[in-house]
Every structure is written in structure tokens, then in C-alpha cells.
mmCIF file with all atom_site columns, C-alpha atoms in Angstrom:
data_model
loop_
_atom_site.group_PDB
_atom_site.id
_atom_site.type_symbol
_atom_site.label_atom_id
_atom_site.label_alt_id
_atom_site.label_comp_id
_atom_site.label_asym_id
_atom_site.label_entity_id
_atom_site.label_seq_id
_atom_site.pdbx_PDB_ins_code
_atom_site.Cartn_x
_atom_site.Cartn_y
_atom_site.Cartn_z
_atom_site.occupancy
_atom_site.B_iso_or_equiv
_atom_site.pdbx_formal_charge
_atom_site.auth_seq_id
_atom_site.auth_comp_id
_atom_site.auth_asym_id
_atom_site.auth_atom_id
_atom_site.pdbx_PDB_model_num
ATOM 1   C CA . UNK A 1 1   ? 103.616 -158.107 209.087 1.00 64.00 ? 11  UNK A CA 1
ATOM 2   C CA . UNK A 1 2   ? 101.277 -158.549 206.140 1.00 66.00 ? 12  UNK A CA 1
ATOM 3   C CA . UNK A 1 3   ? 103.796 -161.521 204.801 1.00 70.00 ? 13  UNK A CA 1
ATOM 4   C CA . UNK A 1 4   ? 103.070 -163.556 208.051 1.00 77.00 ? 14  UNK A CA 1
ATOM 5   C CA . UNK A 1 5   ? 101.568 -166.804 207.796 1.00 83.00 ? 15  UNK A CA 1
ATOM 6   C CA . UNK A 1 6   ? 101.294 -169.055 211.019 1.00 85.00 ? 16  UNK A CA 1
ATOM 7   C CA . UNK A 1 7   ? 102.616 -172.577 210.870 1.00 89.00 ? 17  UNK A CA 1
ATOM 8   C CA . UNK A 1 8   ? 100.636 -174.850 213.073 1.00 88.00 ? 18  UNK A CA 1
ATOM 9   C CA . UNK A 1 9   ? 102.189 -176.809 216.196 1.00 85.00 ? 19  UNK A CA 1
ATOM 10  C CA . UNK A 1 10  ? 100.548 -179.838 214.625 1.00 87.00 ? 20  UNK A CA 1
ATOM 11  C CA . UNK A 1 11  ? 100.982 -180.356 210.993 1.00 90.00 ? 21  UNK A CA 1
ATOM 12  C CA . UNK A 1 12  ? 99.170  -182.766 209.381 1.00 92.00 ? 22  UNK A CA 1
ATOM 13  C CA . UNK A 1 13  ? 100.895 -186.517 208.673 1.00 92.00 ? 23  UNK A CA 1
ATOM 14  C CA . UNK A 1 14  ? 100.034 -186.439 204.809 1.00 93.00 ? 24  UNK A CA 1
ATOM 15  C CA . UNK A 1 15  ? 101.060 -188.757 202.368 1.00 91.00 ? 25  UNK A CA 1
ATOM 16  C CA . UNK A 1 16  ? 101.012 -186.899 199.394 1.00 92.00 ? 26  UNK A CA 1
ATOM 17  C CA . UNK A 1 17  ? 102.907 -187.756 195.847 1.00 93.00 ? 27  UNK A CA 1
ATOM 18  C CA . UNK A 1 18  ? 102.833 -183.666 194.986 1.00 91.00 ? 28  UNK A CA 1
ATOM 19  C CA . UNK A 1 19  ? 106.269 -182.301 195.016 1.00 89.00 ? 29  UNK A CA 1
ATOM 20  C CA . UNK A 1 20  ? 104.551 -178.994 196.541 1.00 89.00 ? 30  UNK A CA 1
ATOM 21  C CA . UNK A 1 21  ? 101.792 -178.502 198.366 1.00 90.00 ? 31  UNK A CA 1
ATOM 22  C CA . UNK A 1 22  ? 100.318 -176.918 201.322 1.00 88.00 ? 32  UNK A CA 1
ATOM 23  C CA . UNK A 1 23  ? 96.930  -177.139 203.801 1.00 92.00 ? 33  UNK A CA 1
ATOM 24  C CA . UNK A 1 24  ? 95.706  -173.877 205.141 1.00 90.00 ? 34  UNK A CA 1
ATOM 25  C CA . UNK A 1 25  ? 92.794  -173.768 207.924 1.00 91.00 ? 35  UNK A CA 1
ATOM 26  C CA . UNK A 1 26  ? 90.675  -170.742 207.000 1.00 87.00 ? 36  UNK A CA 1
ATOM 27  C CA . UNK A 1 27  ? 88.976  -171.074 210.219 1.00 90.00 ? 37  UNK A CA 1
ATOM 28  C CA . UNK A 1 28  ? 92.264  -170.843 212.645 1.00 90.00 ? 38  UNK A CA 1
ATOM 29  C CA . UNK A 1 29  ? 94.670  -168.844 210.309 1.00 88.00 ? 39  UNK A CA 1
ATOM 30  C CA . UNK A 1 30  ? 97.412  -170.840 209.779 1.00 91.00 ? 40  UNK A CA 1
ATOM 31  C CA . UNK A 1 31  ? 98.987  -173.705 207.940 1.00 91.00 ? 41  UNK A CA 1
ATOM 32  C CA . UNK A 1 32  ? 98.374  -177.316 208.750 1.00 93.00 ? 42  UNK A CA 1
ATOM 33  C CA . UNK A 1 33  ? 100.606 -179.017 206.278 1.00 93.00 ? 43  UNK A CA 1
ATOM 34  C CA . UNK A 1 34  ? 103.900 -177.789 204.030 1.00 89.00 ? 44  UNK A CA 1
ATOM 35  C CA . UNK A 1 35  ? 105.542 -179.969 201.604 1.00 91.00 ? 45  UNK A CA 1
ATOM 36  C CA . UNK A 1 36  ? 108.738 -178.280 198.940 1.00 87.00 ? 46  UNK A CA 1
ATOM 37  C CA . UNK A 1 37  ? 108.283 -175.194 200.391 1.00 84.00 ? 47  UNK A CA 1
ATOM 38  C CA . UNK A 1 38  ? 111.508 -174.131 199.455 1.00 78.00 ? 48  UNK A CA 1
ATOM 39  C CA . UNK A 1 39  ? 111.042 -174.689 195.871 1.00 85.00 ? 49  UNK A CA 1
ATOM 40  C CA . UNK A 1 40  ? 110.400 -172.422 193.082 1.00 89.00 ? 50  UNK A CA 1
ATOM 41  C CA . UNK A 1 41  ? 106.566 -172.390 191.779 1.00 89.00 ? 51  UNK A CA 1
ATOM 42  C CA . UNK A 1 42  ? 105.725 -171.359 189.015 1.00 92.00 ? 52  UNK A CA 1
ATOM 43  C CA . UNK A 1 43  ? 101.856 -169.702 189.630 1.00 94.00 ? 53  UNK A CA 1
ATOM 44  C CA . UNK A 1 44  ? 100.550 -169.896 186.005 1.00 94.00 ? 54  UNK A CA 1
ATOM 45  C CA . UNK A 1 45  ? 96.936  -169.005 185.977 1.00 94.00 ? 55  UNK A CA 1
ATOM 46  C CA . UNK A 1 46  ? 96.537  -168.196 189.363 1.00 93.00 ? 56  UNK A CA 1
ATOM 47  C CA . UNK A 1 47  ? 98.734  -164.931 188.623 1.00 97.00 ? 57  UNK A CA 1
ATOM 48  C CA . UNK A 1 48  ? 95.566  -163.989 187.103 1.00 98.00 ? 58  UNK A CA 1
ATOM 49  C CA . UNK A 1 49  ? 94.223  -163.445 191.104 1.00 98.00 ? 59  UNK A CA 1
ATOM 50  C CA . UNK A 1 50  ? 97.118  -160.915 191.876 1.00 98.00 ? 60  UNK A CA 1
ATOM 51  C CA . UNK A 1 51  ? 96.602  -158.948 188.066 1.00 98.00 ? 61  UNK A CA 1
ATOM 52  C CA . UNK A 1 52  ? 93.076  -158.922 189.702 1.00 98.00 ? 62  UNK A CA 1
ATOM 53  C CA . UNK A 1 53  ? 93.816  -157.284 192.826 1.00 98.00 ? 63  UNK A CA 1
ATOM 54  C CA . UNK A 1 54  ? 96.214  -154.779 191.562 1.00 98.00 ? 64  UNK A CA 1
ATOM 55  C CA . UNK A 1 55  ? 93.788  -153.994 188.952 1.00 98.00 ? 65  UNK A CA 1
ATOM 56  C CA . UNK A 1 56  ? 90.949  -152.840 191.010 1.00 98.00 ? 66  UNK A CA 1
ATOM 57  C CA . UNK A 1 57  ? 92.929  -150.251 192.972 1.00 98.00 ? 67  UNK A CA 1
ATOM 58  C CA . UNK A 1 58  ? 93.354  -148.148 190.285 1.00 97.00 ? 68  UNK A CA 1
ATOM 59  C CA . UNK A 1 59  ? 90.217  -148.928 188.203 1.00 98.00 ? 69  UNK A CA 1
ATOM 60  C CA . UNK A 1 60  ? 86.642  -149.396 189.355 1.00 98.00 ? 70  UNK A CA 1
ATOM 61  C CA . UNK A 1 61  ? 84.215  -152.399 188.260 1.00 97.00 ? 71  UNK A CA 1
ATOM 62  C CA . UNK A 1 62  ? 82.081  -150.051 186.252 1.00 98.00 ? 72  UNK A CA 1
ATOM 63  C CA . UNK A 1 63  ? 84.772  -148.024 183.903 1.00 98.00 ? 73  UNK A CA 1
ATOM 64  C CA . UNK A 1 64  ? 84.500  -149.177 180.485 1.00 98.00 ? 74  UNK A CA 1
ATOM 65  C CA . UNK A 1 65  ? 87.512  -150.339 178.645 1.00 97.00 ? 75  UNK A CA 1
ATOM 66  C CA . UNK A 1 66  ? 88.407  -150.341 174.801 1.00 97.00 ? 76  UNK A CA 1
ATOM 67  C CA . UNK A 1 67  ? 90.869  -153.117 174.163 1.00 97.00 ? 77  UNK A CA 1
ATOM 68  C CA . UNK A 1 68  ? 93.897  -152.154 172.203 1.00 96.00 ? 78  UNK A CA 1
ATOM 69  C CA . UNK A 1 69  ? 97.264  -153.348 170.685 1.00 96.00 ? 79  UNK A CA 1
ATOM 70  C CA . UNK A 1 70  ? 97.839  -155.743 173.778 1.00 97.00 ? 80  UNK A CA 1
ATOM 71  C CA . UNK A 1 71  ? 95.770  -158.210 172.475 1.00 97.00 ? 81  UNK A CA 1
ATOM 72  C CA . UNK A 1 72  ? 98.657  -159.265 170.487 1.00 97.00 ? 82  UNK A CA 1
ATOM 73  C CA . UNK A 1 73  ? 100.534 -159.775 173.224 1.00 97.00 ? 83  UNK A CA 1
ATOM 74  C CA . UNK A 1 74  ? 98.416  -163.336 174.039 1.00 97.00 ? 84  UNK A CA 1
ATOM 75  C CA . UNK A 1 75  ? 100.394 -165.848 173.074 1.00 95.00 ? 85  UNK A CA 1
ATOM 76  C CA . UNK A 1 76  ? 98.752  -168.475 170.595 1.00 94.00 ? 86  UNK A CA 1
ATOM 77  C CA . UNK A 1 77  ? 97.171  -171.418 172.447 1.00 94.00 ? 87  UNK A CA 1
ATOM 78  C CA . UNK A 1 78  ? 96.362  -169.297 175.276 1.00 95.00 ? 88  UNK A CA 1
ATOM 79  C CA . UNK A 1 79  ? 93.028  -169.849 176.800 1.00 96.00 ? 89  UNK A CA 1
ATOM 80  C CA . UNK A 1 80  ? 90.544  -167.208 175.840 1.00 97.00 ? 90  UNK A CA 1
ATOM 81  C CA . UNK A 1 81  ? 87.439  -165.052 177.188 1.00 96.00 ? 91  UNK A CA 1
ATOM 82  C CA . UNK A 1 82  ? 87.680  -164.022 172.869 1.00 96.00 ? 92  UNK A CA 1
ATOM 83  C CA . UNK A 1 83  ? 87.502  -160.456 173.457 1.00 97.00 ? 93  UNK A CA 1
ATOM 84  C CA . UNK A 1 84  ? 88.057  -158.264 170.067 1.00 96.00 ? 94  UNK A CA 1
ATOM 85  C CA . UNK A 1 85  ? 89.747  -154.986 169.946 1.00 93.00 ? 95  UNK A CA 1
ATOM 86  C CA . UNK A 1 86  ? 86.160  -153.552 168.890 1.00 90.00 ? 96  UNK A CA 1
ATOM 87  C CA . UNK A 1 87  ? 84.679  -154.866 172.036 1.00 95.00 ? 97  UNK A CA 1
ATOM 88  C CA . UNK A 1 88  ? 83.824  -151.749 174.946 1.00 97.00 ? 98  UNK A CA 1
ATOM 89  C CA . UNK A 1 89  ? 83.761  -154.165 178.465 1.00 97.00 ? 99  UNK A CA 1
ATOM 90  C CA . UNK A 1 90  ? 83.925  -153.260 181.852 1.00 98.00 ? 100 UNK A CA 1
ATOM 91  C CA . UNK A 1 91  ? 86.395  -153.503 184.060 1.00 98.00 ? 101 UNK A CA 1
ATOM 92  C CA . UNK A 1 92  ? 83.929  -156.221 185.932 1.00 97.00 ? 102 UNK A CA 1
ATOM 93  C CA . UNK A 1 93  ? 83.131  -157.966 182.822 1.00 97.00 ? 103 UNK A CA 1
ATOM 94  C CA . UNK A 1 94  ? 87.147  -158.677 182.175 1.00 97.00 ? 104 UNK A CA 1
ATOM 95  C CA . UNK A 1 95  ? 87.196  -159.787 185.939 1.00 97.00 ? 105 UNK A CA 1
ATOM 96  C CA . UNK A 1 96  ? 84.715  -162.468 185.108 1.00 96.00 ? 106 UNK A CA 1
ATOM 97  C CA . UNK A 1 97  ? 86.355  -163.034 181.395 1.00 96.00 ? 107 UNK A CA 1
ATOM 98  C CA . UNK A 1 98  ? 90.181  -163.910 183.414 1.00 96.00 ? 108 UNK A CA 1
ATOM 99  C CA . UNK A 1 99  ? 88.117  -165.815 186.242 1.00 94.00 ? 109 UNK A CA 1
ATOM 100 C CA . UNK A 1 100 ? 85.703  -167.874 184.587 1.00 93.00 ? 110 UNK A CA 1
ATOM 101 C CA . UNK A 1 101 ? 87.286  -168.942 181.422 1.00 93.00 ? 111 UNK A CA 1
ATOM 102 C CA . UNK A 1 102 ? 90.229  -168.210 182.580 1.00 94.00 ? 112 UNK A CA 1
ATOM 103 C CA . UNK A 1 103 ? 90.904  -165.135 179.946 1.00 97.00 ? 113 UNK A CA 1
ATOM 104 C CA . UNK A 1 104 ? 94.477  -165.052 179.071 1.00 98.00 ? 114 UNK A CA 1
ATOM 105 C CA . UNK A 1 105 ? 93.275  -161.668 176.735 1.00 98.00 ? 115 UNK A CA 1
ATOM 106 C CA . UNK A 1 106 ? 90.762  -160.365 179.320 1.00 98.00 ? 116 UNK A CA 1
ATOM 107 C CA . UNK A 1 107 ? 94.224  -160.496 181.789 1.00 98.00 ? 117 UNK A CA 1
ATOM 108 C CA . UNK A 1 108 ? 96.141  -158.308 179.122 1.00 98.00 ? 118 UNK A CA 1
ATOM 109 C CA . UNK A 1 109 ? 93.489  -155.940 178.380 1.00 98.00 ? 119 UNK A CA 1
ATOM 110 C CA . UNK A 1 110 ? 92.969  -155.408 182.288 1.00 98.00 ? 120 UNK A CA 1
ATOM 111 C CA . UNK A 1 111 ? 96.323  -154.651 182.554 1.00 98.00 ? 121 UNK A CA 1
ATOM 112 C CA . UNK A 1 112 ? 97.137  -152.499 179.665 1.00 98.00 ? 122 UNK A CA 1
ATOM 113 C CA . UNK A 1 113 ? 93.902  -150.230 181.050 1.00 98.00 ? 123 UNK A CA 1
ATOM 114 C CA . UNK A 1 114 ? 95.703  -150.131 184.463 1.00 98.00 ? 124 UNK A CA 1
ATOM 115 C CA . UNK A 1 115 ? 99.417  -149.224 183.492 1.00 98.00 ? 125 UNK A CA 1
ATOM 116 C CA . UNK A 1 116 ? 97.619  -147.132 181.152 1.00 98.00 ? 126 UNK A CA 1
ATOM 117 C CA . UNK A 1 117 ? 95.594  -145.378 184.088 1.00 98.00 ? 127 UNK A CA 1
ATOM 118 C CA . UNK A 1 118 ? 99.220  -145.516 186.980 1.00 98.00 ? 128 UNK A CA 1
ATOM 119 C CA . UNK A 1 119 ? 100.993 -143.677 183.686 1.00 97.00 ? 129 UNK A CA 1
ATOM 120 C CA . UNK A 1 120 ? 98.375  -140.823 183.076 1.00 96.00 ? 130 UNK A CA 1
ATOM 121 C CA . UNK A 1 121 ? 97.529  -142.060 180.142 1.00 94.00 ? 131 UNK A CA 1
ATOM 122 C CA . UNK A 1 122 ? 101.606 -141.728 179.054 1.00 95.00 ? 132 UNK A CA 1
ATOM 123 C CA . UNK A 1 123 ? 101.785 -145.353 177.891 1.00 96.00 ? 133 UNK A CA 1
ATOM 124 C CA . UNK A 1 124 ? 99.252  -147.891 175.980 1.00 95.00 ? 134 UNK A CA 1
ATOM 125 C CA . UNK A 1 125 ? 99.679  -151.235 174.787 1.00 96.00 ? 135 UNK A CA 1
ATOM 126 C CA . UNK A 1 126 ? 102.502 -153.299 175.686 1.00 97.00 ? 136 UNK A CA 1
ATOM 127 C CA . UNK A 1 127 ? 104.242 -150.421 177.022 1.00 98.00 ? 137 UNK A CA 1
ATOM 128 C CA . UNK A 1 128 ? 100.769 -150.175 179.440 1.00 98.00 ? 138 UNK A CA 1
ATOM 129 C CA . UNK A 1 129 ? 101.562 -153.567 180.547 1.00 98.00 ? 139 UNK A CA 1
ATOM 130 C CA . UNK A 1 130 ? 105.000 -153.405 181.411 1.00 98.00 ? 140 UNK A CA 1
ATOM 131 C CA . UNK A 1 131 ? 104.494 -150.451 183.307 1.00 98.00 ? 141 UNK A CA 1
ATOM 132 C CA . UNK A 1 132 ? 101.638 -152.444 185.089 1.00 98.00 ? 142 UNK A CA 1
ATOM 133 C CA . UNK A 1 133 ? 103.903 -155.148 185.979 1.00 98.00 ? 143 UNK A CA 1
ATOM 134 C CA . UNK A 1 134 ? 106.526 -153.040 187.500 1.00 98.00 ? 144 UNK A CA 1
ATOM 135 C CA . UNK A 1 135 ? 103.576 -151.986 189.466 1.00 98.00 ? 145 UNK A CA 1
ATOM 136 C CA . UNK A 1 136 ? 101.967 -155.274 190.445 1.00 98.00 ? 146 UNK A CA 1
ATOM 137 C CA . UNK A 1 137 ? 105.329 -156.179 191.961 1.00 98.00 ? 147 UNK A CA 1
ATOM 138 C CA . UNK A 1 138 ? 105.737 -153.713 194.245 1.00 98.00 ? 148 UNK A CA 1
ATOM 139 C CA . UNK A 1 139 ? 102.061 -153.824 195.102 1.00 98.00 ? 149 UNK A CA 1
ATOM 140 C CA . UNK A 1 140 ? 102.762 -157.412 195.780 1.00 98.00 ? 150 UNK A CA 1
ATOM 141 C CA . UNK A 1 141 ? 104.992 -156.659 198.224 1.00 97.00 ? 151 UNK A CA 1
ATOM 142 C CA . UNK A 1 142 ? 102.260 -155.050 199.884 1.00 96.00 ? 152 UNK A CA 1
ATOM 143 C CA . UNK A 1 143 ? 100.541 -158.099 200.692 1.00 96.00 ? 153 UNK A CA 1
ATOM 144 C CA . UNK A 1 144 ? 103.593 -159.605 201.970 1.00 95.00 ? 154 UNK A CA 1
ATOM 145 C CA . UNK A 1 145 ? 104.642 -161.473 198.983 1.00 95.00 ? 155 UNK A CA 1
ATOM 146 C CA . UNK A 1 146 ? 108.739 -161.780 199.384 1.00 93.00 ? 156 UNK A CA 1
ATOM 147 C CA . UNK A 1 147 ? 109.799 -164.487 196.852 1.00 93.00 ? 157 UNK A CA 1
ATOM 148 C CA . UNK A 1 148 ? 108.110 -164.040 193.476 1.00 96.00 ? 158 UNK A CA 1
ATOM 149 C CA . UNK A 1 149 ? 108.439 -162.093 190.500 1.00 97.00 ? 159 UNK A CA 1
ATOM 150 C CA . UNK A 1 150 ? 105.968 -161.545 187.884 1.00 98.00 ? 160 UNK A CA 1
ATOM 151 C CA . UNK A 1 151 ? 106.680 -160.358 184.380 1.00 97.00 ? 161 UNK A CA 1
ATOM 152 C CA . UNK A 1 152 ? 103.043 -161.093 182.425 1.00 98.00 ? 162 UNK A CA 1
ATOM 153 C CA . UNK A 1 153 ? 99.525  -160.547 184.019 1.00 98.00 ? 163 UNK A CA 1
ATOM 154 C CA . UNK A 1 154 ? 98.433  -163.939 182.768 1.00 98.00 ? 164 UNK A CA 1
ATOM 155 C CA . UNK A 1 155 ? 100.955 -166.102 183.804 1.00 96.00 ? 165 UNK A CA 1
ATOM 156 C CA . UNK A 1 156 ? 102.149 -167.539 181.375 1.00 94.00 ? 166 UNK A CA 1
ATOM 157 C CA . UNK A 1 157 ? 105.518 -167.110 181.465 1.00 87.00 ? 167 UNK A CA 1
ATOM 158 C CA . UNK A 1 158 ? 109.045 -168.607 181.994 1.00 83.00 ? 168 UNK A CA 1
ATOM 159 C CA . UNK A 1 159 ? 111.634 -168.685 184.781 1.00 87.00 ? 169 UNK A CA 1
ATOM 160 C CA . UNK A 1 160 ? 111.848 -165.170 185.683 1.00 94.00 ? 170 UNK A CA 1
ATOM 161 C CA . UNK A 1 161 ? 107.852 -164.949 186.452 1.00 96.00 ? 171 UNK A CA 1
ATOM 162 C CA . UNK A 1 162 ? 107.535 -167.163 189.777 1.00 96.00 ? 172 UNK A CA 1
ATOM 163 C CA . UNK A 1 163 ? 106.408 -167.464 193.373 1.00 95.00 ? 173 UNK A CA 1
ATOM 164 C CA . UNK A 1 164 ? 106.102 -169.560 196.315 1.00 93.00 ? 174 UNK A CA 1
ATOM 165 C CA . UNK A 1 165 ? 103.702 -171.438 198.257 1.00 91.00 ? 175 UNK A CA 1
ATOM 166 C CA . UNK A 1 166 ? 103.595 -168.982 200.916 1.00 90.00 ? 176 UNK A CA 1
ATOM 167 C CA . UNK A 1 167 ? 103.128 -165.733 198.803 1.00 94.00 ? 177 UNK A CA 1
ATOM 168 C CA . UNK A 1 168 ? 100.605 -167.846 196.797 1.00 93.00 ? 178 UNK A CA 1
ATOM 169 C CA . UNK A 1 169 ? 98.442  -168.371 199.940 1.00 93.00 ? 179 UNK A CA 1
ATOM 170 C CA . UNK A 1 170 ? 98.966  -164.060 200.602 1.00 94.00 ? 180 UNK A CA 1
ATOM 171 C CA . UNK A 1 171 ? 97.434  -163.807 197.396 1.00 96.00 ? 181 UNK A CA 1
ATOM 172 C CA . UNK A 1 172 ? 94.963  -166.443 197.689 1.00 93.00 ? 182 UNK A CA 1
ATOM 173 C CA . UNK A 1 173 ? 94.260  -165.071 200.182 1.00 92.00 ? 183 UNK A CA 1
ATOM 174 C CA . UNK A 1 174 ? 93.624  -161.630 200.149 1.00 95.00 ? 184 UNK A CA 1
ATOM 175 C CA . UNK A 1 175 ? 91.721  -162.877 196.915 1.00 96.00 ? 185 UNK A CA 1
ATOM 176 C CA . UNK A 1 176 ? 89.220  -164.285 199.020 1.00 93.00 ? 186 UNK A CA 1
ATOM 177 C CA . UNK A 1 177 ? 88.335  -161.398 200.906 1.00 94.00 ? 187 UNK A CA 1
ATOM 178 C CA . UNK A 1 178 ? 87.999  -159.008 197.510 1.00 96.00 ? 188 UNK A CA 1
ATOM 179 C CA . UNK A 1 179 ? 84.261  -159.273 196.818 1.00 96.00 ? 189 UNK A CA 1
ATOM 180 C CA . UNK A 1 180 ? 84.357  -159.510 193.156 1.00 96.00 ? 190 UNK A CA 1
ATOM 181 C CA . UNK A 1 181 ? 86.823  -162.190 193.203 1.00 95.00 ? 191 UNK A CA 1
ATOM 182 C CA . UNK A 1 182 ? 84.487  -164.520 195.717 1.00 93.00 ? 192 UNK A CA 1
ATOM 183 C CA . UNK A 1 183 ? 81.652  -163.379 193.572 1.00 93.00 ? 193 UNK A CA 1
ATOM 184 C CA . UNK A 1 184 ? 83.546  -165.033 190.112 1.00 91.00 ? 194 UNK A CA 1
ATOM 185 C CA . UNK A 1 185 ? 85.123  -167.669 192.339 1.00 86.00 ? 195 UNK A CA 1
ATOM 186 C CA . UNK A 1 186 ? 81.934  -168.827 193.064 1.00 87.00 ? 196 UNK A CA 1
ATOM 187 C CA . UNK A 1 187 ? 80.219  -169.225 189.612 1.00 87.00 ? 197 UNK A CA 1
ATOM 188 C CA . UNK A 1 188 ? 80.534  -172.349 187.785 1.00 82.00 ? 198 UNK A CA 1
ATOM 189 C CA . UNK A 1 189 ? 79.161  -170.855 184.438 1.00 81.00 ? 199 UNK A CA 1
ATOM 190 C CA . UNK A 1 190 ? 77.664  -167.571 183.244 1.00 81.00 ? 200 UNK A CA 1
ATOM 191 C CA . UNK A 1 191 ? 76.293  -166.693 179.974 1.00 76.00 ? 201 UNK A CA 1
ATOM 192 C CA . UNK A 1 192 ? 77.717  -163.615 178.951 1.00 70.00 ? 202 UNK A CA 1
#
């Protein structure tokens, strides 16, 4: 099972004043300490991880991507990599625009290249990302994930876009093992 996250014998005695939280020991595998684990969470940013993932199996680091009409689909006070529609980026170079700054445009244009790409080239723009979401979720079942539902590729979003703390740790996961995500993850800064 792909979902299936071991819960230690031994949990942890923390003290902690989060409502939600969790402790997961990379080295043995499993979670050391759960807290509101059967609360909603709402992932924000770190949505960004899974737009990643879902991303990269249909479009390689190299392929160049025009941005489009989906860059009005960022909502104002959004934090930006400032990509312009005139811009030609790779699909690497939005990876580090969402993961660095944290790219709320970079997430949209990655996404509107994908649905675009899973469509034939049938749909662009916001009709790309739509059809990218209704992909991401069933490619997040994939990894396990069984209690979220995501409805923008930059997470910022409202009640019907959420998660758990267990499907977050699938995707945190399997984020750690993608190479291009540990490569970004592990930068501080980059001049671009």
C-alpha cells in the first residue's frame, strides 16, 4: 500500500501548542509523534510539491514553455517568481520559480503546460489547469493520498482544496526522493 505510513510503538511525549503536527523518522520509516490528525489541513504552499510531481510525469525539465492566459488566474497578493507571458522558461526553471520564491505564477504556468500536454493540446489556459487538476487528484491517489482534494496548483485556495497530515507526509515524501525537488529544496538563493 503506497498510502501506508507506520506509527511508531513509542511516540514521542511532546508538548507542543500546534493544533496539528506530526514527527516523522526518515531513518526508520515511520511516525514518532501525531497531534489533530483527524483534522482538516489546509496545505497552502506546500501543494506546490504535489503540482511538482505530477508535473514532471508528463513534461521533462528541459521542454520550454510559453506562458499564456493562466497568468491571470494568480490571484493578487500572491507571491511571485514574476514571470511575463513573453517569457520562454523551462519546465526546470518554473520548478525552481514555485520552489524558491515560492512562484504562485510559475505553479499556474506549470500546470496549464501539463493539462495542456494530458489534453493533446485540446485545452490551454484555465481550461489547461482544470484539466490538470482533475489529473493531479487522481495521480495523488497514486501516492496513497486518501483525504485531500486539490482544486488550484498553488494552493491557495478555500475549503474544498485540503489534505491531511498523513497524505502531506506521502507527498513530502515522495518529494524528497524526486531529484529536482531535493536539488531546489536545498538552495537557499539562486540568481536567476
Amino acid at each position: 500500500d503506497p498510502g501506508y505510513i507506520p506509527v511508531s510503538g513509542e511516540l514521542l511525549d511532546l508538548d507542543l501548542d500546534a493544533r496539528q503536527a506530526f514527527v516523522y523518522d526518515c531513518n526508520r520509516g515511520e511516525i514518532v509523534y501525531l497531534k489533530g490528525e483527524a483534522e482538516v489541513v489546509y496545505p497552502a504552499s506546500t501543494t506546490k510539491l504535489l503540482t511538482v510531481l505530477c508535473a514532471l510525469e508528463v513534461l521533462s525539465p528541459e521542454e520550454i514553455i510559453t506562458p499564456g492566459e493562466e497568468l491571470s488566474l494568480v490571484e493578487s497578493g500572491s507571491s511571485l517568481a514574476y514571470i511575463k507571458d513573453n517569457h520562454r522558461l523551462s519546465v526546470q526553471m518554473l520548478v525552481e520559480g514555485m520552489l524558491l520564491p515560492s512562484g504562485n505564477d510559475a505553479a499556474y504556468v506549470l500546470a496549464a503546460a501539463a493539462g495542456n500536454r494530458l489534453s493533446d493540446g485540446e485545452v490551454a489556459g484555465k481550461a489547461a489547469v482544470a484539466f490538470f487538476m482533475d489529473h493531479m487528484n487522481e495521480y495523488a491517489k497514486t501516492l496513497g493520498l486518501k483525504g485531500s482534494h486539490f482544486t488550484v496548483p498553488d494552493g491557495l485556495a478555500g475549503n474544498e482544496h485540503y489534505s491531511t497530515l498523513e497524505d502531506m507526509l506521502l507527498v513530502a515524501r515522495a518529494a524528497a526522493q524526486h531529484p529536482l525537488i531535493s536539488r531546489y529544496a536545498a538552495m537557499a538563493t539562486d540568481h536567476v
